[in-house]
Short mmCIF file of C-alpha atoms and ligand atoms in Angstrom, two decimals:
data_model
loop_
_atom_site.label_atom_id
_atom_site.label_comp_id
_atom_site.label_asym_id
_atom_site.label_seq_id
_atom_site.Cartn_x
_atom_site.Cartn_y
_atom_site.Cartn_z
CA MET A 248 -33.14 12.03 21.12
CA THR A 249 -29.38 12.51 21.21
CA LEU A 250 -28.62 11.17 17.72
CA ASP A 251 -31.29 13.40 16.17
CA ALA A 252 -29.62 16.46 17.64
CA VAL A 253 -26.30 15.42 16.07
CA LEU A 254 -27.95 14.83 12.68
CA THR A 255 -29.64 18.20 12.80
CA ARG A 256 -26.34 19.82 13.64
CA ILE A 257 -24.73 18.09 10.61
CA ASP A 258 -27.49 19.48 8.37
CA ILE A 259 -27.11 23.01 9.70
CA ASP A 260 -23.33 22.91 9.51
CA LEU A 261 -23.14 21.52 5.94
CA PRO A 262 -22.03 24.79 4.27
CA ALA A 263 -19.22 25.23 6.80
CA SER A 264 -18.28 21.54 6.45
CA LEU A 265 -17.96 21.98 2.70
CA ASP A 266 -15.79 25.07 3.20
CA ARG A 267 -13.45 23.09 5.41
CA LEU A 268 -13.22 20.31 2.83
CA LEU A 269 -12.49 22.81 0.04
CA ASP A 270 -9.73 24.21 2.22
CA LEU A 271 -8.12 20.76 2.55
CA LEU A 272 -8.58 20.06 -1.17
CA ARG A 273 -6.58 23.20 -2.01
CA ILE A 274 -3.43 21.52 -0.66
CA PRO A 275 -1.83 19.58 -3.56
CA SER A 276 -0.73 16.57 -1.51
CA ILE A 277 0.41 14.35 -4.39
CA SER A 278 2.38 11.66 -2.62
CA THR A 279 4.09 10.04 -5.56
CA ASP A 280 5.82 13.21 -6.80
CA PRO A 281 8.70 14.47 -4.60
CA ALA A 282 7.97 18.03 -5.77
CA TYR A 283 4.89 17.98 -3.50
CA LYS A 284 6.60 16.73 -0.36
CA ALA A 285 6.05 19.99 1.52
CA ASP A 286 2.39 19.97 0.48
CA CYS A 287 1.90 16.48 1.86
CA ASP A 288 3.40 17.75 5.09
CA ARG A 289 1.05 20.72 5.01
CA ALA A 290 -1.99 18.48 4.56
CA ALA A 291 -0.88 16.45 7.58
CA ASP A 292 -0.48 19.66 9.61
CA TRP A 293 -3.94 20.82 8.53
CA LEU A 294 -5.48 17.57 9.76
CA VAL A 295 -3.54 17.57 13.03
CA ALA A 296 -4.79 21.09 13.71
CA ASP A 297 -8.36 20.16 12.83
CA LEU A 298 -8.31 17.05 15.02
CA ALA A 299 -6.73 18.96 17.90
CA GLY A 300 -9.53 21.50 17.55
CA LEU A 301 -11.99 18.65 18.08
CA GLY A 302 -10.26 17.75 21.33
CA PHE A 303 -8.16 14.86 19.98
CA THR A 304 -4.58 14.38 21.12
CA ALA A 305 -3.26 14.64 17.60
CA SER A 306 0.21 14.37 16.18
CA LYS A 307 2.06 14.24 12.90
CA ARG A 308 4.32 11.21 12.95
CA PRO A 309 7.38 11.13 10.73
CA THR A 310 8.18 8.15 8.52
CA SER A 311 10.88 7.68 5.90
CA GLY A 312 8.28 8.96 3.44
CA HIS A 313 5.28 11.18 4.14
CA PRO A 314 4.04 11.57 7.71
CA MET A 315 1.19 9.70 9.32
CA VAL A 316 -1.45 11.52 11.35
CA VAL A 317 -2.49 9.79 14.55
CA ALA A 318 -5.09 11.15 16.96
CA HIS A 319 -6.81 9.77 20.02
CA ILE A 320 -9.75 10.79 22.13
CA GLY A 321 -11.64 9.18 25.01
CA ASP A 322 -10.47 6.65 27.56
CA ALA A 323 -13.38 4.29 28.12
CA GLY A 324 -15.92 2.34 26.14
CA PRO A 325 -15.66 0.67 22.75
CA HIS A 326 -12.53 1.63 20.84
CA LEU A 327 -12.96 2.49 17.16
CA MET A 328 -10.17 3.23 14.76
CA PHE A 329 -10.89 5.33 11.68
CA TYR A 330 -8.59 5.12 8.66
CA GLY A 331 -8.38 7.40 5.63
CA HIS A 332 -5.64 8.89 3.48
CA TYR A 333 -4.82 12.53 2.84
CA ASP A 334 -2.59 12.05 -0.20
CA VAL A 335 -3.96 12.25 -3.73
CA GLN A 336 -3.17 11.03 -7.22
CA PRO A 337 -1.28 13.18 -9.75
CA VAL A 338 -3.54 15.33 -11.91
CA ASP A 339 -2.23 14.80 -15.41
CA PRO A 340 -3.40 15.06 -18.10
CA VAL A 341 -4.19 18.46 -16.61
CA ASP A 342 -5.63 19.89 -19.83
CA LEU A 343 -8.56 17.47 -19.55
CA TRP A 344 -9.70 19.15 -16.32
CA THR A 345 -12.49 21.67 -16.58
CA ARG A 346 -10.94 23.58 -13.66
CA ASP A 347 -7.66 23.78 -11.77
CA PRO A 348 -7.64 20.48 -9.83
CA PHE A 349 -6.44 22.28 -6.72
CA ALA A 350 -8.88 25.18 -6.96
CA PRO A 351 -11.88 23.08 -5.94
CA GLN A 352 -15.42 24.36 -6.15
CA ILE A 353 -18.98 23.23 -5.64
CA GLU A 354 -20.50 22.75 -9.09
CA GLU A 355 -24.08 22.21 -10.16
CA THR A 356 -24.13 19.49 -12.85
CA ALA A 357 -27.12 18.10 -14.74
CA LYS A 358 -27.14 15.10 -12.43
CA ALA A 359 -26.07 16.41 -9.03
CA LYS A 360 -24.39 19.08 -6.97
CA VAL A 361 -20.75 18.03 -6.79
CA ILE A 362 -17.50 18.94 -5.10
CA ARG A 363 -14.99 19.12 -7.96
CA GLY A 364 -11.26 18.80 -7.39
CA ARG A 365 -8.45 16.28 -6.96
CA GLY A 366 -9.03 14.26 -3.80
CA ALA A 367 -12.72 15.20 -3.51
CA ALA A 368 -13.72 11.53 -3.45
CA ASP A 369 -10.36 9.79 -2.98
CA ASP A 370 -9.97 10.30 -0.17
CA LYS A 371 -10.18 13.74 1.44
CA GLY A 372 -13.93 14.14 0.99
CA GLN A 373 -14.47 10.69 2.42
CA LEU A 374 -12.17 11.11 5.42
CA MET A 375 -13.77 14.45 6.21
CA THR A 376 -17.19 12.78 6.48
CA PHE A 377 -15.92 11.11 9.64
CA LEU A 378 -14.28 14.22 11.04
CA GLU A 379 -17.43 16.24 10.39
CA ALA A 380 -19.53 13.62 12.17
CA CYS A 381 -17.17 13.91 15.15
CA ARG A 382 -17.42 17.70 15.00
CA ALA A 383 -21.22 17.66 15.08
CA TRP A 384 -21.22 15.12 17.90
CA LYS A 385 -18.81 17.22 19.95
CA ALA A 386 -20.79 20.41 19.31
CA THR A 387 -23.98 18.70 20.42
CA HIS A 388 -22.77 16.70 23.39
CA GLY A 389 -19.55 18.39 24.40
CA ALA A 390 -17.60 15.15 24.10
CA LEU A 391 -17.21 12.23 21.70
CA PRO A 392 -18.55 8.78 22.54
CA GLY A 393 -16.31 5.84 23.43
CA ARG A 394 -12.68 5.87 22.41
CA ILE A 395 -11.69 6.92 18.93
CA THR A 396 -8.35 6.67 17.18
CA VAL A 397 -7.98 8.45 13.87
CA PHE A 398 -5.19 7.15 11.64
CA LEU A 399 -4.54 8.99 8.38
CA GLU A 400 -1.94 7.95 5.86
CA GLY A 401 -0.12 10.09 3.29
CA GLU A 402 1.27 7.40 1.00
CA GLU A 403 -1.78 5.38 -0.03
CA GLU A 404 -1.55 6.50 -3.64
CA SER A 405 2.15 5.64 -3.83
CA GLY A 406 2.17 2.08 -2.54
CA SER A 407 2.18 2.76 1.24
CA PRO A 408 5.91 2.05 1.71
CA SER A 409 5.91 3.21 5.36
CA LEU A 410 2.67 1.59 6.40
CA ILE A 411 3.73 -1.88 7.54
CA PRO A 412 6.75 -0.68 9.52
CA PHE A 413 4.55 1.98 11.14
CA LEU A 414 1.85 -0.54 12.05
CA LYS A 415 4.47 -2.87 13.52
CA ASP A 416 6.18 -0.11 15.51
CA ASN A 417 2.92 1.34 16.83
CA ALA A 418 0.71 -1.69 17.11
CA ASP A 419 -0.20 -1.17 20.76
CA GLU A 420 -1.16 2.42 20.16
CA LEU A 421 -3.18 1.78 17.01
CA LYS A 422 -5.01 -1.41 17.83
CA ALA A 423 -8.72 -0.87 18.52
CA ASP A 424 -11.78 -3.11 18.70
CA ILE A 425 -12.52 -2.55 15.04
CA ALA A 426 -11.31 -0.39 12.17
CA LEU A 427 -13.54 1.79 10.03
CA ILE A 428 -12.02 2.36 6.60
CA CYS A 429 -13.56 5.06 4.46
CA ASP A 430 -12.11 4.66 0.96
CA THR A 431 -14.75 2.71 -0.97
CA GLY A 432 -18.09 3.43 -2.60
CA LEU A 433 -21.82 2.93 -2.44
CA PHE A 434 -23.02 -0.25 -4.13
CA ALA A 435 -25.40 1.57 -6.40
CA ASP A 436 -26.17 5.29 -6.48
CA ARG A 437 -28.26 5.10 -3.30
CA VAL A 438 -27.47 1.69 -1.80
CA PRO A 439 -24.88 1.82 1.00
CA ALA A 440 -22.49 -1.06 1.39
CA ILE A 441 -20.04 -2.62 3.79
CA VAL A 442 -17.32 -4.31 1.82
CA THR A 443 -16.51 -7.59 3.50
CA ARG A 444 -14.51 -9.35 0.79
CA LEU A 445 -11.46 -8.11 -1.02
CA ARG A 446 -9.64 -10.05 -3.69
CA GLY A 447 -5.92 -10.61 -3.39
CA LEU A 448 -3.47 -9.93 -6.20
CA LEU A 449 -0.56 -11.81 -7.68
CA GLY A 450 1.52 -10.68 -10.65
CA GLU A 451 3.95 -12.54 -12.86
CA GLU A 452 5.99 -11.48 -15.84
CA ILE A 453 7.17 -14.23 -18.19
CA THR A 454 9.88 -14.07 -20.79
CA ILE A 455 10.26 -16.89 -23.29
CA GLU A 456 13.60 -17.05 -25.05
CA GLY A 457 14.47 -19.10 -28.11
CA PRO A 458 17.11 -18.24 -30.69
CA THR A 459 20.08 -16.14 -29.57
CA LYS A 460 19.06 -13.34 -31.95
CA ASP A 461 16.17 -12.19 -34.11
CA LEU A 462 15.99 -14.24 -37.31
CA HIS A 463 14.71 -13.79 -40.86
CA SER A 464 11.53 -15.82 -41.27
CA GLY A 465 12.38 -16.61 -44.89
CA MET A 466 15.60 -18.23 -43.88
CA TYR A 467 14.68 -19.72 -40.48
CA GLY A 468 10.88 -19.81 -40.52
CA GLY A 469 9.52 -23.27 -39.87
CA VAL A 470 12.93 -24.55 -38.80
CA ALA A 471 13.53 -22.39 -35.75
CA MET A 472 11.13 -22.31 -32.80
CA ASN A 473 9.37 -18.94 -32.46
CA PRO A 474 9.07 -17.72 -28.83
CA ILE A 475 5.82 -15.88 -29.63
CA ARG A 476 4.30 -19.14 -30.81
CA VAL A 477 5.39 -20.76 -27.53
CA LEU A 478 4.13 -17.90 -25.41
CA THR A 479 0.73 -17.63 -27.07
CA ARG A 480 0.20 -21.38 -26.78
CA ILE A 481 0.90 -21.18 -23.06
CA LEU A 482 -1.31 -18.13 -22.56
CA ALA A 483 -4.14 -19.67 -24.56
CA SER A 484 -4.05 -22.74 -22.34
CA LEU A 485 -4.55 -20.79 -19.07
CA HIS A 486 -8.37 -20.97 -19.40
CA ASP A 487 -10.60 -23.83 -20.44
CA ASP A 488 -13.74 -23.48 -22.56
CA ASP A 489 -15.83 -22.73 -19.44
CA GLY A 490 -13.64 -19.83 -18.41
CA ARG A 491 -11.97 -21.76 -15.60
CA VAL A 492 -8.28 -21.35 -14.91
CA THR A 493 -6.33 -24.52 -15.72
CA ILE A 494 -3.29 -24.07 -13.47
CA PRO A 495 -3.07 -27.17 -11.26
CA GLY A 496 -4.27 -26.45 -7.72
CA PHE A 497 -5.51 -22.98 -8.67
CA TYR A 498 -8.91 -23.47 -7.01
CA ASP A 499 -7.48 -24.86 -3.76
CA GLY A 500 -8.87 -22.70 -0.97
CA VAL A 501 -11.63 -21.16 -3.08
CA PRO A 502 -14.85 -21.51 -1.07
CA GLU A 503 -18.36 -21.58 -2.42
CA ILE A 504 -20.33 -18.65 -0.97
CA PRO A 505 -23.17 -19.50 1.42
CA ASP A 506 -26.64 -19.71 -0.13
CA THR A 507 -27.87 -16.82 2.03
CA LEU A 508 -25.16 -14.54 0.71
CA LYS A 509 -25.78 -15.63 -2.85
CA ALA A 510 -29.46 -14.85 -2.39
CA ALA A 511 -28.61 -11.42 -0.95
CA TRP A 512 -26.36 -10.66 -3.91
CA ASP A 513 -29.02 -11.85 -6.34
CA GLY A 514 -31.41 -9.50 -4.51
CA LEU A 515 -29.21 -6.52 -5.42
CA ASN A 516 -30.46 -6.92 -8.99
CA PHE A 517 -27.11 -6.02 -10.44
CA ASP A 518 -27.58 -5.16 -14.09
CA HIS A 519 -24.64 -6.83 -15.80
CA CYS A 520 -25.94 -5.86 -19.21
CA ALA A 521 -25.66 -2.18 -18.29
CA PHE A 522 -22.33 -2.78 -16.55
CA LEU A 523 -20.89 -4.43 -19.65
CA GLY A 524 -22.86 -2.19 -21.99
CA ASP A 525 -21.00 0.83 -20.60
CA VAL A 526 -17.79 -0.59 -22.05
CA GLY A 527 -19.24 -1.85 -25.33
CA LEU A 528 -19.71 -5.48 -24.27
CA SER A 529 -22.70 -7.72 -23.68
CA HIS A 530 -21.64 -11.18 -22.49
CA LEU A 531 -20.12 -12.44 -19.25
CA ALA A 532 -16.71 -13.90 -20.02
CA GLY A 533 -15.90 -15.45 -16.64
CA GLU A 534 -16.63 -18.90 -15.30
CA ALA A 535 -19.73 -20.39 -16.88
CA GLY A 536 -22.81 -20.57 -14.66
CA ARG A 537 -21.76 -17.77 -12.29
CA THR A 538 -23.48 -14.41 -11.99
CA ALA A 539 -21.53 -11.22 -12.60
CA LEU A 540 -21.36 -10.34 -8.89
CA GLU A 541 -20.18 -13.86 -8.04
CA GLN A 542 -17.50 -13.54 -10.69
CA ILE A 543 -16.31 -10.14 -9.44
CA TRP A 544 -16.62 -10.65 -5.70
CA SER A 545 -16.14 -14.35 -5.01
CA ARG A 546 -14.21 -15.97 -7.84
CA PRO A 547 -10.51 -15.85 -8.71
CA THR A 548 -9.27 -14.76 -12.09
CA CYS A 549 -6.28 -14.97 -14.37
CA GLU A 550 -5.80 -12.07 -16.76
CA ILE A 551 -3.18 -11.43 -19.40
CA ASN A 552 -2.35 -7.76 -19.02
CA GLY A 553 0.20 -7.31 -21.76
CA ILE A 554 2.08 -9.13 -24.50
CA GLU A 555 5.17 -7.97 -26.27
CA GLY A 556 7.46 -9.51 -28.85
CA GLY A 557 8.72 -9.25 -32.39
CA TYR A 558 8.05 -6.35 -34.69
CA THR A 559 5.08 -4.16 -33.79
CA GLY A 560 5.96 -0.93 -35.62
CA ASP A 561 4.47 0.45 -38.80
CA GLY A 562 4.52 -1.64 -41.91
CA PHE A 563 5.73 -5.17 -41.93
CA LYS A 564 8.88 -7.00 -41.00
CA THR A 565 9.23 -10.74 -41.37
CA VAL A 566 11.15 -11.21 -38.18
CA LEU A 567 11.30 -14.35 -36.09
CA PRO A 568 12.00 -12.86 -32.67
CA SER A 569 14.41 -14.20 -30.10
CA LYS A 570 12.14 -13.34 -27.15
CA ALA A 571 8.53 -12.82 -26.17
CA HIS A 572 7.10 -11.38 -22.94
CA ALA A 573 3.78 -11.34 -21.18
CA LYS A 574 2.45 -9.89 -17.95
CA VAL A 575 -0.11 -12.02 -16.20
CA SER A 576 -2.04 -11.19 -13.04
CA PHE A 577 -4.32 -13.16 -10.78
CA ARG A 578 -7.10 -11.89 -8.50
CA LEU A 579 -7.38 -14.24 -5.57
CA VAL A 580 -10.17 -15.14 -3.16
CA GLY A 581 -10.73 -17.19 -0.02
CA GLN A 582 -7.65 -19.00 1.23
CA GLN A 583 -5.83 -19.19 -2.08
CA ASP A 584 -2.10 -19.11 -1.40
CA PRO A 585 -0.40 -16.64 -3.74
CA HIS A 586 3.00 -18.29 -3.35
CA ALA A 587 1.67 -21.76 -4.14
CA ILE A 588 -0.11 -20.39 -7.21
CA ARG A 589 3.04 -18.65 -8.37
CA GLU A 590 4.96 -21.92 -8.11
CA SER A 591 2.27 -23.92 -9.85
CA PHE A 592 2.02 -21.36 -12.66
CA ARG A 593 5.78 -21.46 -13.22
CA THR A 594 5.84 -25.25 -13.19
CA MET A 595 3.02 -25.34 -15.72
CA VAL A 596 4.84 -22.90 -18.00
CA GLN A 597 8.08 -24.88 -17.74
CA SER A 598 6.25 -28.10 -18.56
CA MET A 599 4.93 -26.60 -21.79
CA LEU A 600 8.27 -25.40 -23.14
CA PRO A 601 9.48 -27.11 -26.29
CA ALA A 602 13.14 -27.94 -26.88
CA ASP A 603 15.42 -24.91 -27.36
CA CYS A 604 13.21 -22.53 -25.37
CA THR A 605 13.62 -21.26 -21.84
CA ALA A 606 11.33 -19.27 -19.57
CA SER A 607 12.25 -16.73 -16.92
CA PHE A 608 9.95 -15.02 -14.46
CA THR A 609 9.76 -11.73 -12.63
CA PRO A 610 7.38 -11.63 -9.65
CA HIS A 611 5.13 -8.62 -9.01
CA GLY A 612 3.46 -8.64 -5.62
CA ALA A 613 1.59 -11.45 -3.88
CA SER A 614 -1.20 -10.47 -1.52
CA PRO A 615 -3.85 -12.91 -0.33
CA ALA A 616 -7.56 -12.16 -0.33
CA GLY A 617 -9.25 -10.65 2.70
CA GLN A 618 -12.54 -11.67 4.16
CA MET A 619 -14.17 -10.08 7.21
CA ASP A 620 -15.92 -12.09 9.85
CA THR A 621 -19.35 -10.45 9.84
CA SER A 622 -20.74 -12.60 12.63
CA GLY A 623 -19.81 -10.10 15.37
CA PRO A 624 -22.51 -7.59 16.42
CA ALA A 625 -20.62 -4.56 15.15
CA PHE A 626 -21.15 -5.41 11.48
CA GLU A 627 -24.88 -5.83 11.85
CA LYS A 628 -25.22 -2.65 13.93
CA ALA A 629 -23.30 -0.65 11.36
CA ARG A 630 -25.35 -2.17 8.56
CA GLN A 631 -28.58 -1.18 10.34
CA ALA A 632 -27.29 2.35 10.88
CA LEU A 633 -26.47 2.70 7.19
CA SER A 634 -29.83 1.26 6.19
CA GLU A 635 -31.62 3.84 8.35
CA GLU A 636 -29.74 6.75 6.86
CA TRP A 637 -30.18 5.72 3.23
CA GLY A 638 -33.67 4.26 3.55
CA VAL A 639 -32.71 0.99 1.88
CA ASP A 640 -31.13 -2.20 3.13
CA ALA A 641 -27.36 -1.78 3.22
CA ALA A 642 -25.51 -4.62 1.54
CA TYR A 643 -22.52 -6.74 2.46
CA THR A 644 -20.58 -6.64 -0.75
CA GLY A 645 -17.29 -7.72 -2.17
CA CYS A 646 -14.74 -5.68 -3.98
CA GLY A 647 -13.16 -7.00 -7.16
CA GLY A 648 -10.12 -4.86 -6.48
CA SER A 649 -7.48 -5.29 -3.86
CA ILE A 650 -7.41 -2.96 -0.83
CA PRO A 651 -4.42 -4.16 1.17
CA ILE A 652 -4.99 -1.95 4.23
CA ALA A 653 -7.76 -4.18 5.62
CA GLY A 654 -5.45 -7.19 5.43
CA TYR A 655 -2.62 -5.27 7.09
CA PHE A 656 -4.88 -4.32 10.01
CA LYS A 657 -5.74 -7.99 10.42
CA THR A 658 -2.16 -9.20 10.11
CA TYR A 659 -0.34 -6.56 12.14
CA LEU A 660 -3.01 -5.33 14.57
CA ASP A 661 -5.23 -8.42 14.73
CA MET A 662 -8.19 -6.13 14.07
CA ASP A 663 -11.15 -6.61 11.74
CA ALA A 664 -12.14 -3.76 9.48
CA MET A 665 -15.36 -2.43 8.05
CA LEU A 666 -14.94 -0.79 4.68
CA ILE A 667 -17.67 1.80 4.40
CA GLY A 668 -17.53 4.53 1.82
CA PHE A 669 -19.86 6.84 -0.04
CA GLY A 670 -18.24 7.27 -3.45
CA ARG A 671 -20.19 6.78 -6.65
CA ASP A 672 -19.07 4.97 -9.78
CA ASP A 673 -18.89 8.20 -11.76
CA ASP A 674 -16.59 10.01 -9.29
CA GLN A 675 -13.65 9.73 -11.71
CA ILE A 676 -11.16 9.01 -8.99
CA HIS A 677 -7.56 8.97 -10.28
CA SER A 678 -8.83 10.68 -13.46
CA PRO A 679 -9.38 14.26 -14.60
CA ASN A 680 -12.41 16.08 -13.13
CA GLU A 681 -12.65 13.98 -9.98
CA LYS A 682 -15.76 14.86 -8.01
CA TYR A 683 -17.67 13.83 -4.90
CA ASP A 684 -21.39 14.39 -4.73
CA VAL A 685 -22.48 16.83 -2.03
CA GLU A 686 -25.21 14.34 -1.20
CA CYS A 687 -22.62 11.62 -0.59
CA PHE A 688 -20.60 13.95 1.62
CA HIS A 689 -23.67 15.01 3.58
CA LYS A 690 -25.26 11.60 3.95
CA GLY A 691 -21.84 10.07 4.54
CA THR A 692 -21.34 12.39 7.49
CA ARG A 693 -24.80 11.54 8.81
CA SER A 694 -24.04 7.83 8.31
CA TRP A 695 -20.95 8.07 10.52
CA ALA A 696 -22.94 9.81 13.25
CA ARG A 697 -25.41 6.93 13.19
CA ILE A 698 -22.61 4.36 13.17
CA LEU A 699 -20.91 6.10 16.12
CA ALA A 700 -24.19 5.98 18.00
CA ALA A 701 -24.65 2.31 17.13
CA LEU A 702 -21.14 1.14 17.99
CA THR A 703 -20.42 3.07 21.18
ZN1 ZN B 151 -8.19 6.04 -1.83
#
């Protein structure tokens, strides 16, 4: 059978595939640091050359920041777009690495054989799983199936400043039937997942101001209003005793998940005790009566990320401060409108201010949640393909974090996306000693071959 031949080829070619990945990992394409601009360019060149070698019409496309890589192949059949990013996070603190982050190597650890180096999992190792699947397919059949567009970004780790303009300017060229995004993880060590829900993110910074200057609490204490007292009262009122957010209208547009999905999530047997135990906790702190997965994947949150005010140095100072600040963020789901929530939050804060105090606000981002429509046949075919490779039922999962790219594809290209990745929780992405398991790389590559066969 044709797919079997491709899978066999992937198995045989694994050592060479790993060598190619190590080669790409040696390029320090840190997008956020201007000192590595030429390296980002070099990584883009490397990928263009590799894609051209596979028969793609590949080009490096300039932006005001780091270049995009765009490649096309095929002219008939279903059109798939693959997205990954070739830039990586900075490596500091570098002394916590057990090896030079850009001298990657295959290491044998107690748990697994791993590819160690910056970008191994996020995202070079992941993007190469798709390219290696294409390579094996081409070697076996002489041509790739359907139409494939590969779109690789070099600014994902630095806020993607060029992405939206690029999508707008090149919408016709980039739009495909569906996008495949490889920048996420397995659900559990051996359970593959298609992420179909992503939470949105809204940030607000509040400053409460009272007296015109810091005061002595012996002289003014009790008489003058303390901005920290005002701020903490407001922050403490953001949740009720059941863990629900009290901002008026906050739950507008928050849907209940269907019973079938809830049952599927319950079937994943997520161990919240272990999940919390890893960080020294034992009790769910979110909305009462909701499971951990519901709380992370399908419910909105309000978190206080930082508080500042008054004297926080060594010793003691009886100051009554003139100002107090807090940073508050919200993870959003369903159809929650970030702008409406921002307004409602500000109105609530204003309504709680006592005489002599004012509040000012600084906004930080406002992206709505994303939810894929899984009713089309592509999702189920891809899920089956993943299930066959991993030998367990692949799951439709959510992601507590916010991955804006899927939303951008929907907004600017009117294209749904499947987020399929093979990372594991202990990959230490963004941290020292990042790794990607050889098994994930290998089975990830095989997974893409199966998905290509299923979707084309
Ligand atoms: Zn990434």
